[in-house]
Structure formats: C-alpha cells, structure tokens
PDB file of C-alpha atoms in Angstrom:
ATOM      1  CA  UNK A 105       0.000   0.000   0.000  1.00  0.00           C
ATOM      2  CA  UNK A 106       1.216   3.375  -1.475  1.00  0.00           C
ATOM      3  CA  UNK A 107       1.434   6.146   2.211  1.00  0.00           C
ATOM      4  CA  UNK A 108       0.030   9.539   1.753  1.00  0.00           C
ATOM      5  CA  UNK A 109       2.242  11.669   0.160  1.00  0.00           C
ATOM      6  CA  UNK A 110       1.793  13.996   3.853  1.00  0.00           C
ATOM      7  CA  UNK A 111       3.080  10.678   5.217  1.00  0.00           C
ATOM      8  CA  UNK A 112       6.480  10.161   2.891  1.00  0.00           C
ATOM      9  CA  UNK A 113       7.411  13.580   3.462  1.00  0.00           C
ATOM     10  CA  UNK A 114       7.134  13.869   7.226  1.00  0.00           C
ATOM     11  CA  UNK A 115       9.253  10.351   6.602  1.00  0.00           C
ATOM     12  CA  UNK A 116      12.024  11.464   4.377  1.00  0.00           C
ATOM     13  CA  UNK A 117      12.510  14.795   6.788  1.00  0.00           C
ATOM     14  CA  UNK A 118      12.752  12.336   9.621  1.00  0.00           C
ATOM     15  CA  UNK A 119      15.259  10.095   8.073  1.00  0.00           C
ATOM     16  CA  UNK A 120      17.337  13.766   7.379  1.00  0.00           C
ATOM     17  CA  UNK A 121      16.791  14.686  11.402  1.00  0.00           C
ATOM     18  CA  UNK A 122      17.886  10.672  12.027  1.00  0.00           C
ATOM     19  CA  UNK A 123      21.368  10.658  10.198  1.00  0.00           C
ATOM     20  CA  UNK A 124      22.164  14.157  11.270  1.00  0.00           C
ATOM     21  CA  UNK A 125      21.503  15.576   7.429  1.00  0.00           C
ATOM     22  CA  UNK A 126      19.559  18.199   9.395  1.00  0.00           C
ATOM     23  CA  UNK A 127      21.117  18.769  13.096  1.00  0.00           C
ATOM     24  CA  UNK A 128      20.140  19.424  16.285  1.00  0.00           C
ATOM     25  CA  UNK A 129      19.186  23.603  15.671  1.00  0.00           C
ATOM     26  CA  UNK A 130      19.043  23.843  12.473  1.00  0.00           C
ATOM     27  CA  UNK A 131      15.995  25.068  10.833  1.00  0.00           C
ATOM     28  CA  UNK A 132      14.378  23.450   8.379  1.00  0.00           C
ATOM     29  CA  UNK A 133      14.167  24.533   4.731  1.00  0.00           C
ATOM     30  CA  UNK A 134      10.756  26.968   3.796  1.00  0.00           C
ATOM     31  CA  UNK A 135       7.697  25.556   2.771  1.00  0.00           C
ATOM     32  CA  UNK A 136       8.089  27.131  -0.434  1.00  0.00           C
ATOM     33  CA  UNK A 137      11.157  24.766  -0.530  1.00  0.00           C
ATOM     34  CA  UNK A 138       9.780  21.981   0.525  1.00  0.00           C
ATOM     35  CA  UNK A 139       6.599  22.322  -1.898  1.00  0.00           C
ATOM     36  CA  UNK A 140       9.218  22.197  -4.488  1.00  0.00           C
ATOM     37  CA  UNK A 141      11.187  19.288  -3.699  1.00  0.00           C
ATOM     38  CA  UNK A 142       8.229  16.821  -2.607  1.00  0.00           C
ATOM     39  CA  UNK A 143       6.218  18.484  -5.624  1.00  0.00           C
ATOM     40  CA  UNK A 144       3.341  18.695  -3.030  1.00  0.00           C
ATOM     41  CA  UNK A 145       0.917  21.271  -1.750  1.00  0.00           C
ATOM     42  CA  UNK A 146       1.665  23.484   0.794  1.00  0.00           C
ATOM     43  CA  UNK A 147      -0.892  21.597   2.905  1.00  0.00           C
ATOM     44  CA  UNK A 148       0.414  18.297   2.520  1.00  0.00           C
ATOM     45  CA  UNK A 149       4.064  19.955   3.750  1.00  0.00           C
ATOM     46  CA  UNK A 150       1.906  21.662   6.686  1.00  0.00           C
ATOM     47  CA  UNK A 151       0.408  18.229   7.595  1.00  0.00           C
ATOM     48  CA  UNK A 152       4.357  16.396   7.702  1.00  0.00           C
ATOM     49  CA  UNK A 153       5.673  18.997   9.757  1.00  0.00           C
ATOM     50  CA  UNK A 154       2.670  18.636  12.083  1.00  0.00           C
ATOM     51  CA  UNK A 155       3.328  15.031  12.317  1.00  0.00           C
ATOM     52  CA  UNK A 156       7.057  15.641  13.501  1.00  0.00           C
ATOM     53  CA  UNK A 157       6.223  18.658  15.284  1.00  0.00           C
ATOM     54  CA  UNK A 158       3.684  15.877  17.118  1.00  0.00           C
ATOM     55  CA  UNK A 159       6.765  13.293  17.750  1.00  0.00           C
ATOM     56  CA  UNK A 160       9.030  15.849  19.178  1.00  0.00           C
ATOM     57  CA  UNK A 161      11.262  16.146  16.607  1.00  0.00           C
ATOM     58  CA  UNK A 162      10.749  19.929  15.430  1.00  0.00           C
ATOM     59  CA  UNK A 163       9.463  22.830  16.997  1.00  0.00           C
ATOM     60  CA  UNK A 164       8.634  26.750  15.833  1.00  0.00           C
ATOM     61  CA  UNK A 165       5.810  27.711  14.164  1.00  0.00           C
ATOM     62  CA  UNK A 166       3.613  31.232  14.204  1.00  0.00           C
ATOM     63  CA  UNK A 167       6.015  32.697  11.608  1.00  0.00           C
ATOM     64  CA  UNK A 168       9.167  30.912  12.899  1.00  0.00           C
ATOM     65  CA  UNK A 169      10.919  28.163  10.629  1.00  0.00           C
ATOM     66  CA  UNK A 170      10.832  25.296  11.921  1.00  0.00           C
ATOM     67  CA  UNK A 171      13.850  23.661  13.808  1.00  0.00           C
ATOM     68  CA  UNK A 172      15.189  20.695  14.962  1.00  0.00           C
ATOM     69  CA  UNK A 173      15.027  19.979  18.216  1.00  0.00           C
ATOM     70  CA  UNK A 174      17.677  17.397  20.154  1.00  0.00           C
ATOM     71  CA  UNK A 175      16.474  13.734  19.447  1.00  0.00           C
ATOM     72  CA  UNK A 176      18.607  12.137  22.124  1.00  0.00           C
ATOM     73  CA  UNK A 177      16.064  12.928  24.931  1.00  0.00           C
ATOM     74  CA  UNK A 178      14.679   9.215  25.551  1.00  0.00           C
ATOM     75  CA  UNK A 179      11.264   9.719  25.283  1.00  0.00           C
ATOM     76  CA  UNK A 180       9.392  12.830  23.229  1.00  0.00           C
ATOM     77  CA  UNK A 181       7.689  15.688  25.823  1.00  0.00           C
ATOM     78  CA  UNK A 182       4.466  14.990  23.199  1.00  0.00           C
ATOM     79  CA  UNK A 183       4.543  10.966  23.774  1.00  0.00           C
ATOM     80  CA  UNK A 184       4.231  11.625  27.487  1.00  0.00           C
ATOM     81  CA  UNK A 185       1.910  14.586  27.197  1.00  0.00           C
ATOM     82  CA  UNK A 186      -0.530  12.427  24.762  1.00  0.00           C
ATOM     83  CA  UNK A 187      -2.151   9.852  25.865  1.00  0.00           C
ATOM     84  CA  UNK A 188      -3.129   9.368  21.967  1.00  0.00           C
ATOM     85  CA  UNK A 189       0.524   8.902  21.388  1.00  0.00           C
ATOM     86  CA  UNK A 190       1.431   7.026  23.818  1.00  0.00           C
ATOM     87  CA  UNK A 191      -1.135   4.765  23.463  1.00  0.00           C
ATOM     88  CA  UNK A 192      -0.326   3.993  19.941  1.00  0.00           C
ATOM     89  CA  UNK A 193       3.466   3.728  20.377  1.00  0.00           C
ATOM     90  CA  UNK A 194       2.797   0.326  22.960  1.00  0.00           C
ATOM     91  CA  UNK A 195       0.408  -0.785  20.095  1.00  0.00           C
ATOM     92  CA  UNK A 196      -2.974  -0.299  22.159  1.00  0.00           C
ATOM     93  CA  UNK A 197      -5.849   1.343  20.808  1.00  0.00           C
ATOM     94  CA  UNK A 198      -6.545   4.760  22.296  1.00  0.00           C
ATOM     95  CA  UNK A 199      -9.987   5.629  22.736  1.00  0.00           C
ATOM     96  CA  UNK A 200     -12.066   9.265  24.392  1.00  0.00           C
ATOM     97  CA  UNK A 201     -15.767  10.326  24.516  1.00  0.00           C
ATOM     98  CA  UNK A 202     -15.894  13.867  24.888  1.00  0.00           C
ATOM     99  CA  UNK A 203     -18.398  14.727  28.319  1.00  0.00           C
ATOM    100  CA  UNK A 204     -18.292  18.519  27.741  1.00  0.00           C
ATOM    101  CA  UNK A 205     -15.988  21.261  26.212  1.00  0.00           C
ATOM    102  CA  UNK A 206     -16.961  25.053  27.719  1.00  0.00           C
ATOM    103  CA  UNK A 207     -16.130  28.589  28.395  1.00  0.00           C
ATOM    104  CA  UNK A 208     -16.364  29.274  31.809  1.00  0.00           C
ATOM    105  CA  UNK A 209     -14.608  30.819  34.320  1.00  0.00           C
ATOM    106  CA  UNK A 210     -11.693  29.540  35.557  1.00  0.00           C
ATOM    107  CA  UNK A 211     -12.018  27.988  39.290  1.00  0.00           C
ATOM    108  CA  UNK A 212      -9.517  29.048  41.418  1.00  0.00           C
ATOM    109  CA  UNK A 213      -7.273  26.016  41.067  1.00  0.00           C
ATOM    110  CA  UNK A 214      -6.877  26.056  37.418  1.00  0.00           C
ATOM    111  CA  UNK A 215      -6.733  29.852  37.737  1.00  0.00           C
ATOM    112  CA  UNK A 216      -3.812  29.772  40.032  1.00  0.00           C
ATOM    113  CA  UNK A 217      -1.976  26.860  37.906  1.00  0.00           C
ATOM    114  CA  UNK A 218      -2.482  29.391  34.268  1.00  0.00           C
ATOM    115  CA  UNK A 219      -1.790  32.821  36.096  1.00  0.00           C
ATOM    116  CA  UNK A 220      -5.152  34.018  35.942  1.00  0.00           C
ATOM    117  CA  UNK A 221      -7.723  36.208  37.906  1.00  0.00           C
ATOM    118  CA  UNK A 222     -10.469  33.970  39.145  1.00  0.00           C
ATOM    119  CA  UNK A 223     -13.219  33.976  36.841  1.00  0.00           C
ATOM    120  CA  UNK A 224     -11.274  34.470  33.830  1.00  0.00           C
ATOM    121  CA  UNK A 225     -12.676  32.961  30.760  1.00  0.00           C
ATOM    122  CA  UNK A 226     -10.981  29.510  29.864  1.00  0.00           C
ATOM    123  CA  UNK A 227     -12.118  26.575  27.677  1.00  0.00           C
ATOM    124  CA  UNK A 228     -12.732  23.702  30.236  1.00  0.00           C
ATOM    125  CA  UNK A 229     -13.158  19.882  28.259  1.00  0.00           C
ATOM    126  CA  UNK A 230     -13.824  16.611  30.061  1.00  0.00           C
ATOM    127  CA  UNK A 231     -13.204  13.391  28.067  1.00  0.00           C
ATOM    128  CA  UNK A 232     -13.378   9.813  29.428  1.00  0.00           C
ATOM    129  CA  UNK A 233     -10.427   7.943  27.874  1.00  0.00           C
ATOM    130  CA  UNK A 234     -10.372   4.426  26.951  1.00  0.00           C
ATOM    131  CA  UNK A 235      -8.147   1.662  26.696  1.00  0.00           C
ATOM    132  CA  UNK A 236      -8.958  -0.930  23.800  1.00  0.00           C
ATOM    133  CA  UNK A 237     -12.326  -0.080  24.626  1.00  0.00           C
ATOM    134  CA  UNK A 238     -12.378  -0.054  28.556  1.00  0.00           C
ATOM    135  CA  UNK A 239     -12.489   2.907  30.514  1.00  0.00           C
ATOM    136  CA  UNK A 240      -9.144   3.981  31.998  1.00  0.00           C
ATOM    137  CA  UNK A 241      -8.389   7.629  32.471  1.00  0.00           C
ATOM    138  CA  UNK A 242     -11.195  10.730  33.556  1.00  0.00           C
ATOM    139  CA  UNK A 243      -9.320  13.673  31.923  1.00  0.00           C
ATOM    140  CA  UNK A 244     -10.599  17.499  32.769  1.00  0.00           C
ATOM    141  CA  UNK A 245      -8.051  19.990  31.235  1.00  0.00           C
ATOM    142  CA  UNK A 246      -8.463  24.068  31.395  1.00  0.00           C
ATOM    143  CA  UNK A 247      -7.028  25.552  28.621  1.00  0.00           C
ATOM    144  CA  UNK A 248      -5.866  29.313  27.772  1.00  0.00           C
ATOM    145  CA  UNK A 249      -8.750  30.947  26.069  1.00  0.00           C
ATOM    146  CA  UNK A 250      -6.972  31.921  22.965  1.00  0.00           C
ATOM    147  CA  UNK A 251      -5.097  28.707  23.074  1.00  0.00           C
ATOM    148  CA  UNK A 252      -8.596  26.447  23.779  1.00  0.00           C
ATOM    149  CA  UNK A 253     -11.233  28.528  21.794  1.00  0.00           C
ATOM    150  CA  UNK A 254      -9.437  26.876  18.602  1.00  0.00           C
ATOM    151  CA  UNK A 255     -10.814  23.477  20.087  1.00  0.00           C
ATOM    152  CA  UNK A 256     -14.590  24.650  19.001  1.00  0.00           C
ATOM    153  CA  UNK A 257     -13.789  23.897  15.558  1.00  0.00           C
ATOM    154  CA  UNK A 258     -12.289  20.760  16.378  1.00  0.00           C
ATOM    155  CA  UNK A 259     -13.619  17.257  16.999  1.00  0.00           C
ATOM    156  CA  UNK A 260     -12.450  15.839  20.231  1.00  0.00           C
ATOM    157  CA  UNK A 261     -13.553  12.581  19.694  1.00  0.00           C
ATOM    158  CA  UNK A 262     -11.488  12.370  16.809  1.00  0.00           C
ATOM    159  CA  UNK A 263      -8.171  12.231  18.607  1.00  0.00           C
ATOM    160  CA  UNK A 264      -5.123  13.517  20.223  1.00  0.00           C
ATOM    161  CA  UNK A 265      -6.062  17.554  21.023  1.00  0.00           C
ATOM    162  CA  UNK A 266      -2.338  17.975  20.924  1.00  0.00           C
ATOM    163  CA  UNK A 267      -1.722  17.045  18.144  1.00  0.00           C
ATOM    164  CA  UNK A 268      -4.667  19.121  16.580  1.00  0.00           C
ATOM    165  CA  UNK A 269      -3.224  22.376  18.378  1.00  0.00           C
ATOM    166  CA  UNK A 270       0.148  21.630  17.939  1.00  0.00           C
ATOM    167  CA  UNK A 271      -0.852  21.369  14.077  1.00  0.00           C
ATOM    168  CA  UNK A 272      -2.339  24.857  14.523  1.00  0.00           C
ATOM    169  CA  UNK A 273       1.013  26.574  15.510  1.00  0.00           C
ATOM    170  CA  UNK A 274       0.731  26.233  19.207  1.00  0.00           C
ATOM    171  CA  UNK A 275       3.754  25.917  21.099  1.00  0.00           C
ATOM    172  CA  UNK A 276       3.444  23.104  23.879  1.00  0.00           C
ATOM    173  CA  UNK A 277       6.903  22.840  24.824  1.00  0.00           C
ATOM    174  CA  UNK A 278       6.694  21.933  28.680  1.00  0.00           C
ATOM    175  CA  UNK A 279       4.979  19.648  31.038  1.00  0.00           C
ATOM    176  CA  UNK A 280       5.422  20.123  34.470  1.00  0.00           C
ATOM    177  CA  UNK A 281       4.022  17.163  36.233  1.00  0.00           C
ATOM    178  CA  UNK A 282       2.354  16.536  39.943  1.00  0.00           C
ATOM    179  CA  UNK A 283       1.556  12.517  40.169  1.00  0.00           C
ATOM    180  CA  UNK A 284      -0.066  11.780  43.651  1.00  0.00           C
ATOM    181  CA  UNK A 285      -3.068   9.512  44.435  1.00  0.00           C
ATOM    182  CA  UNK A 286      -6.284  10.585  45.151  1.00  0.00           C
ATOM    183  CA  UNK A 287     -10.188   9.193  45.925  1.00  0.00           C
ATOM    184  CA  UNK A 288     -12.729   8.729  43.203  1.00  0.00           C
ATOM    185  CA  UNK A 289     -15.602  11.557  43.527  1.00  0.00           C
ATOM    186  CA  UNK A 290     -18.720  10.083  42.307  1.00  0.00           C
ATOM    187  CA  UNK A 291     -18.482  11.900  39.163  1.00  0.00           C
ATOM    188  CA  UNK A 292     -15.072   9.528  38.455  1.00  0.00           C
ATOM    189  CA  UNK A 293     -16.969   6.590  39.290  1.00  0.00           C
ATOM    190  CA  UNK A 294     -19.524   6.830  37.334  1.00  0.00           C
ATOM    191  CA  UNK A 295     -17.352   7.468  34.086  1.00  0.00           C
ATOM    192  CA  UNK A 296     -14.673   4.968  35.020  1.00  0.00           C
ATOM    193  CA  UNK A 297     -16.847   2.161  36.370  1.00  0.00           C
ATOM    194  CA  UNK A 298     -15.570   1.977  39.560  1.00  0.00           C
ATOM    195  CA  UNK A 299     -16.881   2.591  42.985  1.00  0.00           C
ATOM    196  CA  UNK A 300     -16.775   6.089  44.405  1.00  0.00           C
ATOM    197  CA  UNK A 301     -14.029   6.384  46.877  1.00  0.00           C
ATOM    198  CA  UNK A 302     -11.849   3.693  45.208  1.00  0.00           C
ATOM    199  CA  UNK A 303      -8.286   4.587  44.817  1.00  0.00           C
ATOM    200  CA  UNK A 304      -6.743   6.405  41.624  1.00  0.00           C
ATOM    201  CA  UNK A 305      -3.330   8.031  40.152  1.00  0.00           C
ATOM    202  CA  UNK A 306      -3.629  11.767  39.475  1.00  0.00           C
ATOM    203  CA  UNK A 307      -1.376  13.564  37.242  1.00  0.00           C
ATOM    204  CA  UNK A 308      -1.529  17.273  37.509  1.00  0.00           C
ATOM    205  CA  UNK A 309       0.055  19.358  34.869  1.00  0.00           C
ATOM    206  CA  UNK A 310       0.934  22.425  33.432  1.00  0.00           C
ATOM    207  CA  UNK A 311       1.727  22.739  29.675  1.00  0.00           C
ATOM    208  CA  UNK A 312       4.018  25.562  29.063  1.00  0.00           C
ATOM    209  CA  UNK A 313       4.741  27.301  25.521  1.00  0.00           C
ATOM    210  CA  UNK A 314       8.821  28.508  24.737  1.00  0.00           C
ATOM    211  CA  UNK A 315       8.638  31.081  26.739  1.00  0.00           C
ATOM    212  CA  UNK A 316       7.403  29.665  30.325  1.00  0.00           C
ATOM    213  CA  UNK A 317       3.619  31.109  29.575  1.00  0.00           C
ATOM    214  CA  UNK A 318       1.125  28.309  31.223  1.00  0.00           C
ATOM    215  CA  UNK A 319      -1.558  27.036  28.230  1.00  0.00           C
ATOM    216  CA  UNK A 320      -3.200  24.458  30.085  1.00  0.00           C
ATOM    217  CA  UNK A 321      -3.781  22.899  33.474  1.00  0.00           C
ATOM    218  CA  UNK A 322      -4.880  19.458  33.712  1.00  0.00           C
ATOM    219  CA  UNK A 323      -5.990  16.892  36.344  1.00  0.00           C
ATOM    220  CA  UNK A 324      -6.311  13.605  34.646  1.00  0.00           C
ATOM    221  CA  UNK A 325      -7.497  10.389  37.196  1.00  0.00           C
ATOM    222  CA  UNK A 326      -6.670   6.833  35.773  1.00  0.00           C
ATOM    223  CA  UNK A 327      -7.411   3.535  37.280  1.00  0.00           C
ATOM    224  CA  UNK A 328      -4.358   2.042  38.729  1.00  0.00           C
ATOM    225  CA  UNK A 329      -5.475  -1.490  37.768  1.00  0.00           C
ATOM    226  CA  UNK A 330      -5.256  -0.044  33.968  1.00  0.00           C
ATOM    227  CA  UNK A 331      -2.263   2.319  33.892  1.00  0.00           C
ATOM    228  CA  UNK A 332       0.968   2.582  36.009  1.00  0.00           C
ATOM    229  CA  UNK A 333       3.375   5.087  35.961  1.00  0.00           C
ATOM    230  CA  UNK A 334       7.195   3.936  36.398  1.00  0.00           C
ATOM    231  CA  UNK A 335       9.853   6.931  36.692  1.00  0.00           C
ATOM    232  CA  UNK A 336      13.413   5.874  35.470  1.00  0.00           C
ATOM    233  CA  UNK A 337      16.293   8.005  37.069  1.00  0.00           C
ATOM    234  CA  UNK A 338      19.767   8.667  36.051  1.00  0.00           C
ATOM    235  CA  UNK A 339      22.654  11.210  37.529  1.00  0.00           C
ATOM    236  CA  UNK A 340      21.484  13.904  35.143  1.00  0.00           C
ATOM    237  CA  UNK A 341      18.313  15.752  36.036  1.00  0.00           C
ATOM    238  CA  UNK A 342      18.080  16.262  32.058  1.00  0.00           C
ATOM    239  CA  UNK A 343      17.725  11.960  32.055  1.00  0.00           C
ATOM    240  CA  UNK A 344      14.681  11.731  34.094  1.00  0.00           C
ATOM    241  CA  UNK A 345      11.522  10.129  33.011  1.00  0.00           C
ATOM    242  CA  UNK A 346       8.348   9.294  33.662  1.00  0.00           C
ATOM    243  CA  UNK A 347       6.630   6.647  32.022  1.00  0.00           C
ATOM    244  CA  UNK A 348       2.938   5.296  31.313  1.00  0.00           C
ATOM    245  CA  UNK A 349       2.506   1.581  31.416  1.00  0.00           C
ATOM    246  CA  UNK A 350       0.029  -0.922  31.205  1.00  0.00           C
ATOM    247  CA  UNK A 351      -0.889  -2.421  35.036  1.00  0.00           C
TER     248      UNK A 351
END
C-alpha cells in the first residue's frame, strides 16, 4: 500500500533529522522549498511537519521556521503529554468520549496553575479515555482561552487535542508534572466504572509554551489497575523520566 504523500514527506525529513543531514538547531528549509522538492501542496508539507512537530522532533511555528530539536532525549515531551501517542506507540488502541468542552470561568485552582484572575474565561473539556475499549483515564483539562477557543472547531472525539493544536502553531513545549493519588468523587466513578471512593493516580500538569507562559492545566485520574506510571532516574536531572505503562 502506497502512504500519503503527507506521510512520505514527514518520513524522508525524519530520516534527514535521524542521520544528522539536518542537526540538532538547524531550521528546516521553507515551505516554499519543501513544496518544491516533494512536488506537493503546501498543505500536505503543513500536515508532515505537524506530524514531527507531534513526535518531538521539530518545533517553531507562528512565523518561525521550523527547527530541529535534540532527538537524544529518551522519550518525546508529546509521547508523554498524549495519551493518543502514547497509546499507539505500545500498540494499544486509544480511545475518548468527549463529556463537555466550555467557556467558563476559571475555578480558582486552574486559575492559580495558568496565572489568571479567578473567573477568567478559559475553555474547560472533560473526556473519558479508553483503553482498547475499557475505561481507563477521567481527563478534565483548562485551557488558555486563545489557546482552547481553537478546540470549538475541532472534533475531540477524533483524537489527540495535541496534536490538533500543535498542528495549529501552538507551542506546547513543557509539562510540568504533579503525580499523587487521590479518591474517586462520584463523578469519576460513574465514568470509570468503579466505585466512588476507590483509589486512583492523578497527574496534575501544566503545559508551558517557549517562553514559560502556562496554556493548560490538567488533572487527569486513571485507574491504577489499567495504567501505572514507572519513573526511570539517572545522575542527570536532564535523564529523568516518567513513564505510562500498562498495570
């Protein structure tokens, strides 16, 4: 079967960033350029770079060329940050059903966590996410307004919503991550099939852009007996990770 052209160009770019062809910093060639070379539309070029742009592999956008970014870091900020991604890279099928997506004032929590005033418009969405079908993960995130107000002309069933905004020039560049456990309300329960005050893993987070500005705040619940998190730890701060698995 013949990929999408989208597909073959994001591949051939990636094979460039893989054998150094393009290094570490080094911004990648126009679209203009690119158009030419691939002989392909300047959407098709826009959809490869979104695709490596969702892998970790480039970043700029908003009327900055896209560069390279260093591809020794062990695991992508995006795979982490997507549960999509992740999902797909341990060859499970990722799954959501989208409970509500809003603009309402933020609570104080989330206001706090973006460096808002109470009461500041944000878009709030609540999606259940599944695991080859069975529930595993109640995720409520609080986005930005400019940042989330794209999301009203998005489908979030469909998908990652990273990789949608990342596609439309947003910068998520930094997690910052809080993992503690916590009590299921009965609002968890109901969605995850469990009983309310059963036991499950929160991750609290904070996706940053470039330049340290907040964009979302998150508080995502998963059933322990679904997902685990193991953190591997080396001498280098810069070698710590966290990672999703399978319980």
């Amino acid at each position: 079967m013949t990929l999408p052209l989208h597909s073959r160009v994001a591949d051939a770019l990636r094979m460039q960033i893989v054998d150094g062809t393009l290094a570490v910093g080094a911004a990648l060639p126009s679209e203009a350029t690119l158009c030419a070379r691939f002989e392909a539309s300047r959407g098709t070029v826009r959809a490869a770079l979104a695709a490596l742009r969702h892998e970790g592999m480039i970043a700029g956008g908003r009327g900055r060329p896209p560069v390279v970014c260093d591809t020794a870091v062990a695991q992508s900020f995006e795979t982490f940050m997507s549960f999509t991604a992740w999902a797909e890279a341990i060859g499970r099928i990722a799954g959501q059903r989208t409970l509500e997506v809003a603009r309402r004032g933020a609570s104080s929590v989330a206001a706090a966590a973006l460096g808002l005033e109470v009461g500041t418009p944000v878009i709030e969405v609540i999606r259940l996410r599944t695991l080859d079908g069975m529930p595993a993960m109640l995720e409520r995130s609080s986005f930005l307004e400019s940042v989330g107000r794209t999301l009203f002309d998005f489908d979030p069933d469909s998908g990652s919503i990273y990789a949608y905004l990342i596609g439309q020039g947003v910068e998520l560049h930094e997690g910052k991550h809080t993992i503690d456990a916590v009590a299921a309300t009965d609002v968890d329960a109901v969605h995850l099939d469990i009983d309310p005050g059963a036991p499950l893993l929160r991750e609290r987070r904070r996706a940053l852009d470039l330049s340290g500005t907040p964009l979302e705040y998150a508080d995502d619940r998963y059933r322990p007996d679904r997902v685990a998190f193991t953190i591997d730890n080396t001498r280098s701060a810069h070698d710590l990770r966290i990672v999703k698995e399978i319980s």
